Backbone as numpy.savetxt, mean C-alpha at the origin, in Angstrom:
# Nx Ny Nz CAx CAy CAz Cx Cy Cz
16.40 10.71 2.41 15.04 10.25 2.63 14.42 9.70 1.34
14.76 10.34 0.22 14.18 9.87 -1.05 14.63 8.45 -1.39
15.91 8.16 -1.17 16.40 6.80 -1.43 15.77 5.80 -0.48
15.64 6.19 0.77 15.05 5.32 1.78 13.61 4.98 1.41
12.85 6.00 1.03 11.46 5.79 0.63 11.39 4.89 -0.60
12.20 5.21 -1.61 12.17 4.42 -2.85 12.52 2.97 -2.61
13.54 2.73 -1.80 13.93 1.34 -1.54 12.88 0.61 -0.72
12.22 1.30 0.20 11.15 0.67 0.99 9.99 0.26 0.09
9.60 1.14 -0.81 8.51 0.83 -1.72 8.89 -0.29 -2.69
10.15 -0.31 -3.13 10.58 -1.37 -4.04 10.52 -2.73 -3.36
10.89 -2.80 -2.09 10.84 -4.07 -1.36 9.39 -4.57 -1.28
8.48 -3.67 -0.94 7.06 -4.06 -0.85 6.54 -4.48 -2.22
6.91 -3.75 -3.25 6.46 -4.06 -4.60 6.99 -5.42 -5.05
8.25 -5.73 -4.77 8.82 -7.03 -5.13 8.13 -8.15 -4.36
7.83 -7.92 -3.09 7.14 -8.93 -2.29 5.77 -9.21 -2.87
5.06 -8.16 -3.26 3.74 -8.34 -3.87 3.85 -9.01 -5.24
4.89 -8.69 -6.00 5.07 -9.30 -7.33 5.33 -10.79 -7.20
6.06 -11.19 -6.16 6.32 -12.61 -5.93 5.02 -13.37 -5.63
4.02 -12.67 -5.15 2.74 -13.27 -4.79 1.62 -12.81 -5.72
1.99 -12.51 -6.94 1.03 -11.94 -7.90 -0.16 -12.86 -8.16
0.08 -14.16 -8.17 -1.01 -15.08 -8.46 -1.73 -15.57 -7.21
-1.37 -15.03 -6.05 -2.00 -15.42 -4.79 -2.76 -14.25 -4.19
-3.91 -14.54 -3.63 -4.65 -13.51 -2.91 -4.02 -13.34 -1.53
-3.89 -12.10 -1.09 -3.31 -11.84 0.22 -4.28 -12.25 1.32
-3.72 -12.73 2.41 -4.53 -13.02 3.59 -4.98 -11.69 4.19
-6.10 -11.70 4.86 -6.68 -10.47 5.43 -5.68 -9.74 6.33
-4.90 -10.48 7.10 -3.94 -9.84 8.01 -2.76 -9.27 7.24
-2.35 -9.93 6.17 -1.29 -9.38 5.32 -1.77 -8.07 4.70
-2.99 -8.08 4.20 -3.55 -6.90 3.56 -3.66 -5.73 4.54
-4.22 -5.98 5.71 -4.36 -4.91 6.70 -3.00 -4.33 7.10
-2.03 -5.21 7.29 -0.69 -4.76 7.69 -0.03 -3.96 6.58
-0.13 -4.44 5.34 0.48 -3.72 4.23 -0.16 -2.36 4.01
-1.47 -2.28 4.13 -2.14 -0.99 3.98 -1.63 -0.01 5.02
-1.53 -0.46 6.26 -1.03 0.43 7.32 0.41 0.86 7.06
1.26 -0.08 6.65 2.67 0.23 6.39 2.81 1.23 5.25
2.12 0.97 4.14 2.25 1.82 2.96 1.72 3.23 3.24
0.57 3.33 3.87 0.01 4.65 4.17 0.89 5.43 5.14
1.37 4.76 6.19 2.21 5.43 7.19 3.54 5.87 6.56
4.13 5.00 5.76 5.38 5.34 5.09 5.19 6.54 4.18
4.13 6.53 3.39 3.85 7.63 2.47 3.70 8.95 3.24
2.88 8.93 4.27 2.63 10.15 5.04 3.88 10.65 5.76
4.62 9.75 6.38 5.82 10.15 7.12 6.87 10.75 6.20
7.08 10.15 5.04 8.08 10.68 4.12 7.61 11.97 3.46
6.31 12.11 3.28 5.78 13.38 2.77 6.04 14.50 3.77
5.86 14.21 5.06 6.14 15.19 6.10 7.62 15.54 6.19
8.48 14.60 5.81 9.92 14.85 5.83 10.40 15.61 4.60
9.50 15.94 3.70 9.84 16.77 2.56 10.23 16.03 1.30
9.92 14.74 1.23 10.19 14.00 0.00 9.27 14.54 -1.09
9.83 14.76 -2.26 9.10 15.37 -3.36 7.96 14.49 -3.86
6.90 15.13 -4.36 5.71 14.42 -4.86 6.06 13.44 -5.98
7.02 13.80 -6.83 7.43 12.91 -7.91 8.00 11.61 -7.40
8.71 11.68 -6.30 9.27 10.47 -5.69 8.18 9.70 -4.95
7.33 10.41 -4.23 6.27 9.76 -3.46 5.30 9.00 -4.36
4.91 9.61 -5.46 3.92 9.03 -6.36 4.58 8.35 -7.56
5.60 7.58 -7.29 6.34 6.89 -8.34 5.52 5.75 -8.94
6.03 5.16 -10.00 5.39 4.01 -10.64 5.29 2.85 -9.65
6.31 2.69 -8.81 6.31 1.63 -7.81 5.17 1.83 -6.83
4.99 3.05 -6.35 3.90 3.34 -5.41 2.55 3.11 -6.09
2.43 3.54 -7.34 1.17 3.34 -8.06 0.84 1.85 -8.21
1.86 1.04 -8.47 1.67 -0.40 -8.59 1.19 -0.99 -7.27
1.83 -0.60 -6.17 1.44 -1.08 -4.84 0.02 -0.64 -4.52
-0.27 0.63 -4.75 -1.59 1.19 -4.45 -2.67 0.44 -5.23
-2.41 0.19 -6.50 -3.40 -0.51 -7.33 -3.64 -1.93 -6.82
-2.56 -2.63 -6.50 -2.70 -4.02 -6.02 -3.46 -4.07 -4.71
-3.12 -3.18 -3.78 -3.79 -3.19 -2.48 -5.25 -2.77 -2.60
-5.54 -1.87 -3.52 -6.93 -1.45 -3.74 -7.75 -2.61 -4.29
-7.19 -3.37 -5.23 -7.88 -4.53 -5.78 -8.09 -5.58 -4.70
-7.05 -5.84 -3.92 -7.17 -6.82 -2.83 -8.24 -6.38 -1.82
-8.25 -5.09 -1.54 -9.24 -4.53 -0.60 -10.65 -4.73 -1.13
-10.85 -4.48 -2.43 -12.17 -4.67 -3.03 -12.58 -6.14 -2.98
-11.65 -7.02 -3.23 -11.94 -8.46 -3.18 -12.37 -8.87 -1.79
-11.66 -8.40 -0.78 -12.00 -8.74 0.61 -13.36 -8.17 0.99
-13.64 -6.96 0.55 -14.93 -6.35 0.91 -16.11 -7.12 0.32
-15.90 -7.78 -0.81 -16.96 -8.58 -1.43 -17.08 -9.94 -0.76
-15.94 -10.55 -0.41 -15.96 -11.91 0.11 -16.08 -11.99 1.62
-15.63 -10.96 2.34 -15.63 -11.01 3.80 -16.26 -9.72 4.32
-17.42 -9.82 4.90 -18.24 -8.65 5.27 -17.50 -7.62 6.12
-16.93 -7.98 7.25 -16.31 -7.00 8.13 -14.82 -7.18 8.27
-14.19 -7.75 7.24 -12.80 -8.15 7.33 -11.79 -7.06 7.61
-11.88 -5.94 6.93 -10.86 -4.89 7.07 -11.12 -3.95 8.24
-12.29 -3.93 8.75 -12.64 -3.15 9.93 -12.22 -1.68 9.82
-12.57 -1.06 8.69 -12.32 0.35 8.51 -10.95 0.70 7.97
-10.09 -0.27 7.76 -8.77 -0.01 7.20 -8.91 -0.01 5.69
-8.47 1.07 5.06 -8.64 1.20 3.61 -7.49 1.99 3.01
-7.25 1.80 1.73 -6.20 2.54 1.05 -6.61 3.98 0.79
-7.90 4.26 0.84 -8.37 5.62 0.59 -7.89 6.53 1.71
-7.35 7.68 1.34 -6.88 8.63 2.34 -8.04 9.26 3.07
-7.85 9.55 4.33 -8.90 10.20 5.11 -9.13 11.63 4.63
-8.14 12.20 3.89 -8.27 13.54 3.35 -9.26 13.60 2.19
-9.42 12.46 1.49 -10.21 12.45 0.26 -11.70 12.51 0.55
């Protein structure tokens, strides 16, 4: 599970890195937020260690999606419709 999680996050991180100079479309952002949060939660439930879950790759993805989310919230009033990188636990 740890390898599966790590490789999934690396693919997303590489995809985002390829588009570093481009702003994500609202639908790309909403979809990525859902994928990343669901993947994180599911693998945490499967017993993947916190060190693997909160890797540098995950931190990079989280930071990028948070910035994109903030940009959308400023430019598009109701764009994300309640979808956010912030955990419901927080």
